[in-house]
Amino acid sequence: MRAMLAIIRRDLMRWRRNPGRLALLLALPLVLAGVFALAFGSGGSGLSVRVLVLDEDDTPLSNLLAGALGSQEDTGPLDVEIVGDEGRAMIENGEASALVVIPEGFTDAFLAGRPAALRLLKNPSQRFLPQAVEEALRAGAVVLSQASRTLRDELDQFHEMLQADAKPDPLVIGAMSTRIAEKLETVADYVFPPVIELEVASAGDGESADDGPTMQAVLALMLPGLAVLSLLFFAQSATRDVMEERDRGLTRHLLTAPVSVGEYLLAKCVAVVIVSALGFGLLIALGVLAGIDWGPPVAVLALLLAAATAASGLLLLLVSLTGSEMSANALTTIVVMVSAMVGGSFVPLPVLPAFLLPVSRLTVNYWATHGFLTLIRDGGGLADVTTEIAVLSTAGLAMLALGAWRLARRIRRGDV
Amino acid sequence: MLTVQGLTRCFGQVRAVDGISFEVRDGEIFGLLGPNGAGKTTTISMISGVLAPDAGQVLVDGVDIWERPKQVKRMLGVVPQEVAVYEDLTGRDNLVFWASLYGLKGADRRRAIDEALERVGLADRADDRVRDYSGGMKRRLNLSMGLIHAPKFLLLDEPTVGIDPQARLAILDVVREVARGGTTVLYTTHYMDEAEKLCDRMAIIDRGEILASGTLDELTRLAGEGDVLRVSGSFGAEDLRGKIAGIDGVEISRIGDGFALLSVVPEGPGLAQLLPRLLDGEAGIDDVSIQRSNLESVFIALTGRALRD
């Protein structure tokens, strides 16, 4: 017991003396979580893309286009603002992500079927957000170009009406509307989905934006899976020590002290579980700071320990199958990454394809992530995650025992 | 007393240690001298209870290590051939851990650590990380870990491999000092000079077998009282016998494949008469070397090979 405690203390001390190693393992899932949150999140926590629109053409059509962008009260992450000439100075000062310029002559060129260009000035100090605006604008340009070709006759007639001083004839407008409707009907299947999307945004109906996930909601969805991935990384790093100690002769030296093989391996298992649980615990704490309610502490603690046991067992078993630190690294990395992919660490479990679920259920990631999502999203308690705790604990202890047994057998055979 | 009886260990088809027996008496420094791959480390591993022997017994003060491993291991201090220290910890951290394994705690542990650090000259670097130590310092830390619990028996497996001469001398001084304090030392090495200077008695091991054992004087007598000539080439045994015929004080000690060892009585007429005959170019002899009797010549006499081969 004394020797076991000494080994556990030493392993924990080694982690304490290597804050870089700890930080790396903690940072990886957080970085991934941040990327996912930025990619899929909106509104809620203040992420926004400020876009300025400068209408130099100043025609009814350009006014319509600028107004369509700028009149929305809530466009989700887009904060569109119609500006005058001061817009150029604003973008130069870095006050927005992009400036969309509708240049003089745009309407004439568009209605006459000539190439018409919108200009986009991007904020050079930003990288991703202006790119997002550019992509959106390209999509818009495609829609306008298709409209220009499909509605050529009607646009010509509309152009003449704009240039004429006289008041437009209602009958002409009615006939033109009918023809436009007929043409749109013929291409409805292809055009309407994007047009409809556009119209929903243009209508100023904030419902769609409100329904979009907030960064906090994305974190709540993604963090459990990524924290489980981090747990596996911690377990991988901790179990890798077993092979490193073997390869460097440290195990052989240790066993010259009054320590049995069983005590050594048990101490290593306990140390791995503690390190993994502490790492996971830190991520839970960070999640709490980000506003995530993980659920009842007792349930969280029980699930955490079960998950840490399972992760440690899996990694110890894998390490016991390998012959060196290098091969242990290769095998454990492959298994951890595949588990993460199919087990809900990279793709949230609720949107995981159904055909993957049977495979997913074979992973630590699935059961641990499923348990935490039950606590976080469904407001579940300890009783709701007993299956997950049972599966993880049982499998974890079985794998720990099998891995330790294999390693002990190897050490006793002299492979130490 | 440390008693090794018929110790045997095979790895697959390879018989790494083949029925060796020897005794290390209380308070002496006993050397196990042999080339790389002779079976020294396997022997130490079995004596220290890490590797189970296929046959044989290790008794430490009459107790079989494989029957009561923890009791025996508390009496042993082992300094392995590898530098088995945690480089991300400080020197003191390593010693705290190692002392804890032997149940040392509190003031006793602090005192033992300070003494061990002082003894190996690392007191001023104790709180530095081991990764910042030089090779010699790591070796000294390795040695201090074996001494931390003041063991009755100290087993050192080639503790001076790969370090500079100054660090080597420092380690040998510590070993002598420990032995003077009453600790029994088993020291393996392939450095002949280390064994000659350090050990009270020694055994020569090669290919898993003990070839000879005794004091330095006893062993060197095995190579003969005089000089040893090592003759190599493509000669036949009869050719060689013809060459030495009629020269007093010269005899063939051993003939092997492409070599022969000749024993030459010192201060006799043998060498002056023998050399011209051997080097006349007619017998197919390519090379002749002369060695004074030492452990190297003993090893050559026993195996036909140099210790460094």
PDB file of C-alpha atoms in Angstrom, chain B residues 24-226:
ATOM      1  CA  VAL B  24      29.735 -12.795  -2.181  1.00  0.00           C
ATOM      2  CA  ARG B  25      31.064 -12.593   1.348  1.00  0.00           C
ATOM      3  CA  ASP B  26      29.957  -9.981   3.811  1.00  0.00           C
ATOM      4  CA  GLY B  27      31.737  -6.656   3.422  1.00  0.00           C
ATOM      5  CA  GLU B  28      33.640  -7.490   0.243  1.00  0.00           C
ATOM      6  CA  ILE B  29      33.450  -6.019  -3.237  1.00  0.00           C
ATOM      7  CA  PHE B  30      32.855  -8.871  -5.628  1.00  0.00           C
ATOM      8  CA  GLY B  31      33.244  -8.240  -9.342  1.00  0.00           C
ATOM      9  CA  LEU B  32      31.492  -9.976 -12.190  1.00  0.00           C
ATOM     10  CA  LEU B  33      33.766  -9.325 -15.158  1.00  0.00           C
ATOM     11  CA  GLY B  34      32.785 -10.159 -18.677  1.00  0.00           C
ATOM     12  CA  PRO B  35      32.198  -8.738 -22.143  1.00  0.00           C
ATOM     13  CA  ASN B  36      28.895  -7.323 -23.344  1.00  0.00           C
ATOM     14  CA  GLY B  37      26.343 -10.094 -23.702  1.00  0.00           C
ATOM     15  CA  ALA B  38      28.107 -12.342 -21.207  1.00  0.00           C
ATOM     16  CA  GLY B  39      24.993 -12.566 -18.985  1.00  0.00           C
ATOM     17  CA  LYS B  40      25.926 -10.029 -16.303  1.00  0.00           C
ATOM     18  CA  THR B  41      22.713  -7.977 -16.455  1.00  0.00           C
ATOM     19  CA  THR B  42      20.519 -11.086 -16.604  1.00  0.00           C
ATOM     20  CA  THR B  43      22.319 -12.352 -13.517  1.00  0.00           C
ATOM     21  CA  ILE B  44      21.795  -9.083 -11.639  1.00  0.00           C
ATOM     22  CA  SER B  45      18.114  -9.074 -12.699  1.00  0.00           C
ATOM     23  CA  MET B  46      17.640 -12.539 -11.220  1.00  0.00           C
ATOM     24  CA  ILE B  47      19.537 -11.705  -8.039  1.00  0.00           C
ATOM     25  CA  SER B  48      17.485  -8.542  -7.537  1.00  0.00           C
ATOM     26  CA  GLY B  49      14.186 -10.352  -7.984  1.00  0.00           C
ATOM     27  CA  VAL B  50      13.102  -8.775 -11.261  1.00  0.00           C
ATOM     28  CA  LEU B  51      13.618 -11.781 -13.506  1.00  0.00           C
ATOM     29  CA  ALA B  52      12.617 -15.261 -12.411  1.00  0.00           C
ATOM     30  CA  PRO B  53      15.303 -17.873 -13.074  1.00  0.00           C
ATOM     31  CA  ASP B  54      14.486 -21.047 -14.963  1.00  0.00           C
ATOM     32  CA  ALA B  55      16.589 -22.918 -12.437  1.00  0.00           C
ATOM     33  CA  GLY B  56      18.797 -22.181  -9.480  1.00  0.00           C
ATOM     34  CA  GLN B  57      18.545 -20.171  -6.318  1.00  0.00           C
ATOM     35  CA  VAL B  58      19.531 -16.803  -4.917  1.00  0.00           C
ATOM     36  CA  LEU B  59      19.988 -16.631  -1.144  1.00  0.00           C
ATOM     37  CA  VAL B  60      20.495 -13.325   0.586  1.00  0.00           C
ATOM     38  CA  ASP B  61      21.559 -13.900   4.165  1.00  0.00           C
ATOM     39  CA  GLY B  62      20.091 -17.365   3.728  1.00  0.00           C
ATOM     40  CA  VAL B  63      16.690 -16.148   2.480  1.00  0.00           C
ATOM     41  CA  ASP B  64      15.515 -17.071  -1.015  1.00  0.00           C
ATOM     42  CA  ILE B  65      14.535 -13.911  -2.842  1.00  0.00           C
ATOM     43  CA  TRP B  66      11.828 -15.673  -4.824  1.00  0.00           C
ATOM     44  CA  GLU B  67      10.226 -17.012  -1.692  1.00  0.00           C
ATOM     45  CA  ARG B  68      10.263 -13.805   0.318  1.00  0.00           C
ATOM     46  CA  PRO B  69      10.881 -11.088  -2.227  1.00  0.00           C
ATOM     47  CA  LYS B  70       9.914  -8.033  -0.185  1.00  0.00           C
ATOM     48  CA  GLN B  71      12.004  -9.051   2.801  1.00  0.00           C
ATOM     49  CA  VAL B  72      15.058  -9.605   0.641  1.00  0.00           C
ATOM     50  CA  LYS B  73      14.539  -6.531  -1.552  1.00  0.00           C
ATOM     51  CA  ARG B  74      14.627  -4.300   1.511  1.00  0.00           C
ATOM     52  CA  MET B  75      18.204  -5.515   2.057  1.00  0.00           C
ATOM     53  CA  LEU B  76      19.224  -4.812  -1.541  1.00  0.00           C
ATOM     54  CA  GLY B  77      20.147  -1.591  -3.241  1.00  0.00           C
ATOM     55  CA  VAL B  78      20.287  -1.863  -7.002  1.00  0.00           C
ATOM     56  CA  VAL B  79      21.980   0.523  -9.424  1.00  0.00           C
ATOM     57  CA  PRO B  80      20.931  -0.506 -12.922  1.00  0.00           C
ATOM     58  CA  GLN B  81      22.897  -0.158 -16.117  1.00  0.00           C
ATOM     59  CA  GLU B  82      20.309   2.249 -17.577  1.00  0.00           C
ATOM     60  CA  VAL B  83      19.999   5.654 -16.016  1.00  0.00           C
ATOM     61  CA  ALA B  84      16.648   4.872 -14.429  1.00  0.00           C
ATOM     62  CA  VAL B  85      15.608   8.292 -13.210  1.00  0.00           C
ATOM     63  CA  TYR B  86      12.617  10.501 -13.989  1.00  0.00           C
ATOM     64  CA  GLU B  87      14.004  13.369 -15.993  1.00  0.00           C
ATOM     65  CA  ASP B  88      10.976  15.613 -15.599  1.00  0.00           C
ATOM     66  CA  LEU B  89      11.388  15.540 -11.825  1.00  0.00           C
ATOM     67  CA  THR B  90      14.142  17.110  -9.777  1.00  0.00           C
ATOM     68  CA  GLY B  91      16.931  15.066  -8.261  1.00  0.00           C
ATOM     69  CA  ARG B  92      15.328  15.471  -4.852  1.00  0.00           C
ATOM     70  CA  ASP B  93      11.892  14.404  -6.190  1.00  0.00           C
ATOM     71  CA  ASN B  94      13.452  11.222  -7.509  1.00  0.00           C
ATOM     72  CA  LEU B  95      15.029  10.479  -4.150  1.00  0.00           C
ATOM     73  CA  VAL B  96      11.826  11.289  -2.243  1.00  0.00           C
ATOM     74  CA  PHE B  97       9.986   8.799  -4.401  1.00  0.00           C
ATOM     75  CA  TRP B  98      12.634   6.142  -4.062  1.00  0.00           C
ATOM     76  CA  ALA B  99      12.935   6.611  -0.300  1.00  0.00           C
ATOM     77  CA  SER B 100       9.145   6.343   0.019  1.00  0.00           C
ATOM     78  CA  LEU B 101       9.222   2.947  -1.655  1.00  0.00           C
ATOM     79  CA  TYR B 102      11.375   1.741   1.230  1.00  0.00           C
ATOM     80  CA  GLY B 103       9.102   3.263   3.833  1.00  0.00           C
ATOM     81  CA  LEU B 104      11.300   6.210   4.764  1.00  0.00           C
ATOM     82  CA  LYS B 105       9.342   9.280   5.793  1.00  0.00           C
ATOM     83  CA  GLY B 106       9.536  12.542   7.657  1.00  0.00           C
ATOM     84  CA  ALA B 107      12.841  13.591   9.173  1.00  0.00           C
ATOM     85  CA  ASP B 108      14.464  10.209   8.484  1.00  0.00           C
ATOM     86  CA  ARG B 109      13.704  10.564   4.808  1.00  0.00           C
ATOM     87  CA  ARG B 110      14.969  14.132   4.653  1.00  0.00           C
ATOM     88  CA  ARG B 111      18.188  13.146   6.401  1.00  0.00           C
ATOM     89  CA  ALA B 112      18.706  10.118   4.158  1.00  0.00           C
ATOM     90  CA  ILE B 113      18.136  12.232   1.057  1.00  0.00           C
ATOM     91  CA  ASP B 114      20.524  14.948   2.191  1.00  0.00           C
ATOM     92  CA  GLU B 115      23.197  12.373   3.010  1.00  0.00           C
ATOM     93  CA  ALA B 116      22.776  10.599  -0.318  1.00  0.00           C
ATOM     94  CA  LEU B 117      22.969  13.874  -2.242  1.00  0.00           C
ATOM     95  CA  GLU B 118      26.030  14.949  -0.292  1.00  0.00           C
ATOM     96  CA  ARG B 119      27.719  11.598  -0.844  1.00  0.00           C
ATOM     97  CA  VAL B 120      27.398  11.767  -4.633  1.00  0.00           C
ATOM     98  CA  GLY B 121      28.110  15.505  -4.813  1.00  0.00           C
ATOM     99  CA  LEU B 122      24.692  16.619  -6.016  1.00  0.00           C
ATOM    100  CA  ALA B 123      23.549  18.635  -3.004  1.00  0.00           C
ATOM    101  CA  ASP B 124      23.790  21.945  -4.850  1.00  0.00           C
ATOM    102  CA  ARG B 125      21.807  20.659  -7.855  1.00  0.00           C
ATOM    103  CA  ALA B 126      19.198  18.706  -5.910  1.00  0.00           C
ATOM    104  CA  ASP B 127      16.314  20.941  -6.879  1.00  0.00           C
ATOM    105  CA  ASP B 128      17.138  21.142 -10.565  1.00  0.00           C
ATOM    106  CA  ARG B 129      15.302  18.960 -13.012  1.00  0.00           C
ATOM    107  CA  VAL B 130      17.226  15.857 -13.933  1.00  0.00           C
ATOM    108  CA  ARG B 131      16.878  16.621 -17.632  1.00  0.00           C
ATOM    109  CA  ASP B 132      19.293  19.508 -17.034  1.00  0.00           C
ATOM    110  CA  TYR B 133      21.931  17.219 -15.493  1.00  0.00           C
ATOM    111  CA  SER B 134      25.000  16.003 -17.350  1.00  0.00           C
ATOM    112  CA  GLY B 135      25.393  12.279 -18.053  1.00  0.00           C
ATOM    113  CA  GLY B 136      27.768  11.884 -15.116  1.00  0.00           C
ATOM    114  CA  MET B 137      25.373  13.648 -12.750  1.00  0.00           C
ATOM    115  CA  LYS B 138      22.523  11.389 -13.808  1.00  0.00           C
ATOM    116  CA  ARG B 139      24.730   8.384 -13.135  1.00  0.00           C
ATOM    117  CA  ARG B 140      25.560   9.726  -9.685  1.00  0.00           C
ATOM    118  CA  LEU B 141      21.878  10.288  -8.959  1.00  0.00           C
ATOM    119  CA  ASN B 142      21.239   6.737 -10.123  1.00  0.00           C
ATOM    120  CA  LEU B 143      23.820   5.568  -7.610  1.00  0.00           C
ATOM    121  CA  SER B 144      22.361   7.645  -4.791  1.00  0.00           C
ATOM    122  CA  MET B 145      18.949   6.045  -5.366  1.00  0.00           C
ATOM    123  CA  GLY B 146      20.506   2.665  -4.737  1.00  0.00           C
ATOM    124  CA  LEU B 147      22.026   3.930  -1.485  1.00  0.00           C
ATOM    125  CA  ILE B 148      19.117   5.928  -0.090  1.00  0.00           C
ATOM    126  CA  HIS B 149      17.888   3.207   2.282  1.00  0.00           C
ATOM    127  CA  ALA B 150      21.386   2.183   3.428  1.00  0.00           C
ATOM    128  CA  PRO B 151      21.144  -1.339   2.001  1.00  0.00           C
ATOM    129  CA  LYS B 152      23.147  -4.247   3.341  1.00  0.00           C
ATOM    130  CA  PHE B 153      23.891  -5.418  -0.201  1.00  0.00           C
ATOM    131  CA  LEU B 154      24.583  -3.104  -3.115  1.00  0.00           C
ATOM    132  CA  LEU B 155      24.277  -4.484  -6.649  1.00  0.00           C
ATOM    133  CA  LEU B 156      25.815  -2.296  -9.343  1.00  0.00           C
ATOM    134  CA  ASP B 157      25.333  -3.193 -12.989  1.00  0.00           C
ATOM    135  CA  GLU B 158      27.999  -1.438 -15.051  1.00  0.00           C
ATOM    136  CA  PRO B 159      27.438   1.889 -13.308  1.00  0.00           C
ATOM    137  CA  THR B 160      30.191   3.723 -15.181  1.00  0.00           C
ATOM    138  CA  VAL B 161      29.185   2.989 -18.754  1.00  0.00           C
ATOM    139  CA  GLY B 162      29.259   6.011 -21.018  1.00  0.00           C
ATOM    140  CA  ILE B 163      30.549   8.645 -18.631  1.00  0.00           C
ATOM    141  CA  ASP B 164      33.672  10.760 -18.498  1.00  0.00           C
ATOM    142  CA  PRO B 165      36.741   9.602 -16.525  1.00  0.00           C
ATOM    143  CA  GLN B 166      36.218  12.140 -13.755  1.00  0.00           C
ATOM    144  CA  ALA B 167      32.646  11.036 -13.073  1.00  0.00           C
ATOM    145  CA  ARG B 168      33.803   7.435 -13.267  1.00  0.00           C
ATOM    146  CA  LEU B 169      36.414   8.008 -10.592  1.00  0.00           C
ATOM    147  CA  ALA B 170      33.830   9.743  -8.414  1.00  0.00           C
ATOM    148  CA  ILE B 171      31.508   6.739  -8.657  1.00  0.00           C
ATOM    149  CA  LEU B 172      34.309   4.291  -7.860  1.00  0.00           C
ATOM    150  CA  ASP B 173      35.238   6.389  -4.818  1.00  0.00           C
ATOM    151  CA  VAL B 174      31.666   6.243  -3.552  1.00  0.00           C
ATOM    152  CA  VAL B 175      31.566   2.468  -4.032  1.00  0.00           C
ATOM    153  CA  ARG B 176      34.798   2.068  -2.046  1.00  0.00           C
ATOM    154  CA  GLU B 177      33.472   4.325   0.699  1.00  0.00           C
ATOM    155  CA  VAL B 178      30.206   2.379   0.890  1.00  0.00           C
ATOM    156  CA  ALA B 179      32.107  -0.891   1.104  1.00  0.00           C
ATOM    157  CA  ARG B 180      34.312   0.488   3.845  1.00  0.00           C
ATOM    158  CA  GLY B 181      31.099   1.217   5.739  1.00  0.00           C
ATOM    159  CA  GLY B 182      30.292  -2.497   5.738  1.00  0.00           C
ATOM    160  CA  THR B 183      28.027  -2.807   2.706  1.00  0.00           C
ATOM    161  CA  THR B 184      28.552  -5.902   0.595  1.00  0.00           C
ATOM    162  CA  VAL B 185      28.975  -4.986  -3.064  1.00  0.00           C
ATOM    163  CA  LEU B 186      28.388  -6.981  -6.229  1.00  0.00           C
ATOM    164  CA  TYR B 187      29.824  -5.010  -9.127  1.00  0.00           C
ATOM    165  CA  THR B 188      29.504  -5.990 -12.781  1.00  0.00           C
ATOM    166  CA  THR B 189      31.745  -4.467 -15.404  1.00  0.00           C
ATOM    167  CA  HIS B 190      33.466  -5.110 -18.658  1.00  0.00           C
ATOM    168  CA  TYR B 191      36.245  -2.689 -17.740  1.00  0.00           C
ATOM    169  CA  MET B 192      39.201  -4.829 -16.673  1.00  0.00           C
ATOM    170  CA  ASP B 193      40.960  -1.960 -14.894  1.00  0.00           C
ATOM    171  CA  GLU B 194      37.885  -1.207 -12.775  1.00  0.00           C
ATOM    172  CA  ALA B 195      37.686  -4.794 -11.637  1.00  0.00           C
ATOM    173  CA  GLU B 196      41.413  -4.906 -10.907  1.00  0.00           C
ATOM    174  CA  LYS B 197      41.403  -1.700  -8.839  1.00  0.00           C
ATOM    175  CA  LEU B 198      38.068  -2.096  -7.081  1.00  0.00           C
ATOM    176  CA  CYS B 199      37.260  -5.717  -6.413  1.00  0.00           C
ATOM    177  CA  ASP B 200      38.469  -7.938  -3.590  1.00  0.00           C
ATOM    178  CA  ARG B 201      37.391 -11.005  -5.508  1.00  0.00           C
ATOM    179  CA  MET B 202      35.810 -11.526  -8.870  1.00  0.00           C
ATOM    180  CA  ALA B 203      34.368 -14.027 -11.277  1.00  0.00           C
ATOM    181  CA  ILE B 204      34.944 -14.020 -15.008  1.00  0.00           C
ATOM    182  CA  ILE B 205      31.765 -14.662 -16.937  1.00  0.00           C
ATOM    183  CA  ASP B 206      31.369 -15.333 -20.634  1.00  0.00           C
ATOM    184  CA  ARG B 207      28.436 -16.647 -22.628  1.00  0.00           C
ATOM    185  CA  GLY B 208      26.432 -17.243 -19.499  1.00  0.00           C
ATOM    186  CA  GLU B 209      29.077 -19.315 -17.710  1.00  0.00           C
ATOM    187  CA  ILE B 210      31.493 -18.534 -14.901  1.00  0.00           C
ATOM    188  CA  LEU B 211      34.902 -19.394 -16.274  1.00  0.00           C
ATOM    189  CA  ALA B 212      36.937 -18.690 -13.180  1.00  0.00           C
ATOM    190  CA  SER B 213      36.726 -16.861  -9.878  1.00  0.00           C
ATOM    191  CA  GLY B 214      39.058 -15.730  -7.122  1.00  0.00           C
ATOM    192  CA  THR B 215      41.260 -12.828  -6.156  1.00  0.00           C
ATOM    193  CA  LEU B 216      43.210 -10.896  -8.760  1.00  0.00           C
ATOM    194  CA  ASP B 217      46.381 -12.864  -7.943  1.00  0.00           C
ATOM    195  CA  GLU B 218      44.616 -16.190  -8.125  1.00  0.00           C
ATOM    196  CA  LEU B 219      43.121 -15.346 -11.473  1.00  0.00           C
ATOM    197  CA  THR B 220      46.250 -13.984 -13.075  1.00  0.00           C
ATOM    198  CA  ARG B 221      48.086 -17.181 -12.143  1.00  0.00           C
ATOM    199  CA  LEU B 222      45.573 -18.991 -14.339  1.00  0.00           C
ATOM    200  CA  ALA B 223      47.159 -17.316 -17.322  1.00  0.00           C
ATOM    201  CA  GLY B 224      50.551 -18.640 -16.292  1.00  0.00           C
ATOM    202  CA  GLU B 225      53.392 -17.081 -14.395  1.00  0.00           C
ATOM    203  CA  GLY B 226      55.004 -15.532 -17.425  1.00  0.00           C
TER     204      GLY B 226
END
